[in-house]
């Protein structure tokens, strides 16, 4: 896993678990996924294959968005917390 992937998929995931709305939707997605696999029975691997492909596509979009942000970033216009990167809105 690259450093970028680590930051996006590991650190972001850990932070998102603290968000009650995200946790609610994740729980529902897991519940639905398990139900789909029950319905598919012996063909349940088809759902896992679908899920892997969908997650990979989404991950590539997230990576692309991150790279655009890095490319467009400017030292005086940082997307992180203003206390860590001064902007025109920061109190210095």
Coordinates of N, CA and C in Angstrom, one line a residue:
X1 N 0.9 -1.2 0.0 CA 0.0 0.0 0.0 C 0.9 1.2 0.0
X2 N 0.6 2.2 -0.9 CA 1.4 3.4 -1.0 C 1.0 4.3 0.2
X3 N 1.9 5.3 0.4 CA 1.6 6.3 1.5 C 0.3 7.0 1.3
X4 N 0.0 7.3 0.1 CA -1.3 8.0 -0.2 C -2.5 7.1 0.1
X5 N -2.4 5.8 -0.3 CA -3.5 4.8 0.0 C -3.6 4.7 1.5
X6 N -2.5 4.6 2.2 CA -2.5 4.5 3.6 C -3.3 5.6 4.3
X7 N -3.0 6.9 3.8 CA -3.7 8.0 4.4 C -5.1 8.0 4.1
X8 N -5.5 7.7 2.8 CA -6.9 7.7 2.4 C -7.7 6.6 3.0
X9 N -7.2 5.4 2.8 CA -8.0 4.2 3.2 C -7.9 3.7 4.6
X10 N -6.8 4.0 5.3 CA -6.6 3.6 6.7 C -7.0 4.7 7.6
X11 N -6.3 5.8 7.5 CA -6.6 6.9 8.4 C -8.0 7.5 8.3
X12 N -8.4 7.7 7.0 CA -9.8 8.2 6.8 C -10.8 7.2 7.4
X13 N -10.6 5.9 7.1 CA -11.5 4.9 7.6 C -11.6 5.0 9.1
X14 N -10.5 5.0 9.8 CA -10.5 5.1 11.3 C -11.3 6.3 11.8
X15 N -11.0 7.5 11.1 CA -11.7 8.7 11.5 C -13.2 8.6 11.2
X16 N -13.6 8.0 10.1 CA -15.0 7.9 9.7 C -15.8 7.0 10.6
X17 N -15.2 6.1 11.3 CA -15.9 5.2 12.2 C -16.4 6.0 13.4
X18 N -15.8 7.1 13.7 CA -16.3 8.0 14.8 C -17.5 8.7 14.4
X19 N -17.9 8.8 13.1 CA -19.1 9.5 12.7 C -20.3 8.6 12.8
X20 N -21.3 9.0 13.6 CA -22.4 8.1 13.8 C -23.2 7.9 12.5
X21 N -23.3 8.9 11.6 CA -24.1 8.7 10.4 C -23.4 7.7 9.5
X22 N -22.1 7.8 9.4 CA -21.3 6.9 8.6 C -21.5 5.5 9.1
X23 N -21.3 5.3 10.4 CA -21.5 4.0 11.1 C -22.8 3.4 10.8
X24 N -23.9 4.3 10.8 CA -25.2 3.8 10.5 C -25.3 3.2 9.1
X25 N -24.8 4.0 8.1 CA -24.9 3.6 6.7 C -24.0 2.3 6.5
X26 N -22.9 2.3 7.1 CA -22.0 1.1 7.0 C -22.7 -0.1 7.5
X27 N -23.3 0.0 8.7 CA -24.0 -1.1 9.3 C -25.1 -1.6 8.3
X28 N -25.8 -0.7 7.7 CA -26.9 -1.1 6.8 C -26.3 -1.8 5.6
X29 N -25.2 -1.3 5.0 CA -24.6 -1.9 3.9 C -24.2 -3.3 4.1
X30 N -23.6 -3.5 5.3 CA -23.1 -4.9 5.7 C -24.4 -5.8 5.8
X31 N -25.4 -5.3 6.5 CA -26.6 -6.1 6.6 C -27.2 -6.5 5.3
X32 N -27.3 -5.5 4.4 CA -27.9 -5.8 3.0 C -27.0 -6.8 2.3
X33 N -25.7 -6.6 2.4 CA -24.7 -7.5 1.7 C -24.9 -8.9 2.2
X34 N -25.0 -9.1 3.5 CA -25.2 -10.4 4.0 C -26.5 -11.0 3.5
X35 N -27.5 -10.2 3.4 CA -28.8 -10.7 3.0 C -28.7 -11.1 1.5
X36 N -28.1 -10.3 0.7 CA -27.9 -10.6 -0.7 C -27.1 -12.0 -0.9
X37 N -26.1 -12.1 -0.1 CA -25.3 -13.4 -0.1 C -26.2 -14.6 0.3
X38 N -27.0 -14.4 1.3 CA -27.9 -15.5 1.6 C -28.9 -15.9 0.5
X39 N -29.4 -14.9 -0.2 CA -30.3 -15.1 -1.3 C -29.6 -15.8 -2.5
X40 N -28.3 -15.4 -2.7 CA -27.6 -16.0 -3.8 C -27.1 -17.4 -3.5
X41 N -27.0 -17.7 -2.2 CA -26.6 -19.1 -1.8 C -25.3 -19.4 -2.4
X42 N -25.2 -20.6 -3.2 CA -23.9 -21.0 -3.7 C -23.2 -20.0 -4.7
X43 N -24.0 -19.1 -5.2 CA -23.5 -18.1 -6.1 C -23.1 -16.8 -5.4
X44 N -22.9 -16.9 -4.1 CA -22.7 -15.7 -3.3 C -21.3 -15.0 -3.6
X45 N -20.4 -15.8 -4.2 CA -19.1 -15.2 -4.6 C -19.3 -14.2 -5.7
X46 N -20.3 -14.2 -6.4 CA -20.6 -13.2 -7.4 C -20.8 -11.9 -6.8
X47 N -21.5 -11.8 -5.6 CA -21.7 -10.6 -4.9 C -20.3 -10.0 -4.4
X48 N -19.5 -10.9 -3.9 CA -18.2 -10.5 -3.4 C -17.3 -9.9 -4.6
X49 N -17.4 -10.5 -5.7 CA -16.7 -10.1 -6.9 C -17.2 -8.7 -7.3
X50 N -18.5 -8.5 -7.3 CA -19.1 -7.2 -7.6 C -18.6 -6.1 -6.6
X51 N -18.7 -6.5 -5.3 CA -18.3 -5.6 -4.2 C -16.8 -5.1 -4.4
X52 N -16.0 -6.1 -4.7 CA -14.5 -5.8 -4.8 C -14.4 -4.8 -6.0
X53 N -15.0 -5.1 -7.1 CA -14.9 -4.2 -8.3 C -15.4 -2.8 -8.0
X54 N -16.6 -2.7 -7.4 CA -17.2 -1.4 -7.0 C -16.3 -0.6 -6.1
X55 N -15.8 -1.3 -5.1 CA -14.9 -0.6 -4.1 C -13.6 -0.2 -4.8
X56 N -13.1 -1.0 -5.7 CA -11.8 -0.6 -6.4 C -12.1 0.6 -7.2
X57 N -13.2 0.7 -8.0 CA -13.5 1.8 -8.8 C -13.7 3.1 -7.9
X58 N -14.4 2.9 -6.8 CA -14.6 4.1 -5.9 C -13.2 4.5 -5.3
X59 N -12.4 3.6 -5.0 CA -11.1 3.9 -4.5 C -10.2 4.7 -5.5
X60 N -10.3 4.3 -6.7 CA -9.6 5.0 -7.8 C -10.1 6.4 -7.9
X61 N -11.4 6.6 -7.8 CA -12.0 8.0 -7.9 C -11.5 8.8 -6.7
X62 N -11.5 8.2 -5.5 CA -11.0 9.0 -4.3 C -9.5 9.3 -4.5
X63 N -8.7 8.4 -5.0 CA -7.3 8.7 -5.2 C -7.2 9.8 -6.2
X64 N -8.0 9.8 -7.3 CA -7.9 10.8 -8.3 C -8.3 12.2 -7.7
X65 N -9.3 12.2 -6.9 CA -9.7 13.5 -6.2 C -8.6 14.0 -5.3
X66 N -8.0 13.1 -4.6 CA -6.8 13.5 -3.7 C -5.7 14.0 -4.6
X67 N -5.4 13.4 -5.7 CA -4.3 13.9 -6.5 C -4.6 15.2 -7.1
X68 N -5.8 15.5 -7.5 CA -6.2 16.8 -8.0 C -6.0 17.9 -6.9
X69 N -6.4 17.5 -5.7 CA -6.2 18.4 -4.5 C -4.8 18.7 -4.3
X70 N -3.9 17.7 -4.4 CA -2.5 17.9 -4.2 C -1.9 18.8 -5.3
X71 N -2.3 18.5 -6.5 CA -1.8 19.2 -7.7 C -2.3 20.7 -7.6
X72 N -3.5 20.9 -7.2 CA -4.1 22.3 -7.2 C -3.7 23.0 -5.9
X73 N -3.1 22.4 -4.9 CA -2.8 23.0 -3.7 C -1.8 24.1 -3.8
X74 N -1.9 25.1 -3.0 CA -0.9 26.2 -3.0 C -0.4 26.3 -1.5
X75 N 0.8 26.7 -1.3 CA 1.3 26.9 0.1 C 0.4 27.9 0.9
X76 N -0.2 28.9 0.2 CA -1.1 29.8 1.0 C -2.6 29.4 0.9
X77 N -2.9 28.3 0.3 CA -4.3 27.9 0.2 C -4.3 26.4 0.5
X78 N -4.3 26.1 1.8 CA -4.2 24.7 2.2 C -5.6 24.2 2.6
X79 N -5.9 22.9 2.3 CA -7.2 22.4 2.6 C -7.3 21.8 4.0
X80 N -6.2 21.8 4.7 CA -6.2 21.2 6.0 C -6.6 22.3 7.0
X81 N -6.6 22.0 8.3 CA -6.9 22.9 9.4 C -6.1 24.2 9.3
X82 N -6.8 25.3 9.4 CA -6.1 26.6 9.3 C -5.0 26.8 10.3
X83 N -5.1 26.2 11.5 CA -4.1 26.4 12.5 C -2.8 25.7 12.1
X84 N -2.9 24.7 11.1 CA -1.7 24.0 10.7 C -1.1 24.6 9.4
X85 N -2.0 25.4 8.7 CA -1.6 25.9 7.4 C -2.2 27.3 7.2
X86 N -1.5 28.4 7.4 CA -2.1 29.7 7.4 C -2.8 30.0 6.1
X87 N -4.0 30.6 6.1 CA -4.7 31.0 4.9 C -5.1 32.5 5.2
X88 N -5.9 33.0 4.2 CA -6.4 34.4 4.4 C -7.4 34.4 5.5
X89 N -7.9 33.3 6.0 CA -8.9 33.2 7.1 C -8.2 33.0 8.5
X90 N -6.9 32.7 8.5 CA -6.3 32.4 9.7 C -5.9 33.7 10.5
X91 N -5.9 33.5 11.8 CA -5.4 34.5 12.7 C -4.0 34.2 13.0
X92 N -3.1 35.2 12.7 CA -1.7 34.9 12.9 C -1.2 35.9 13.9

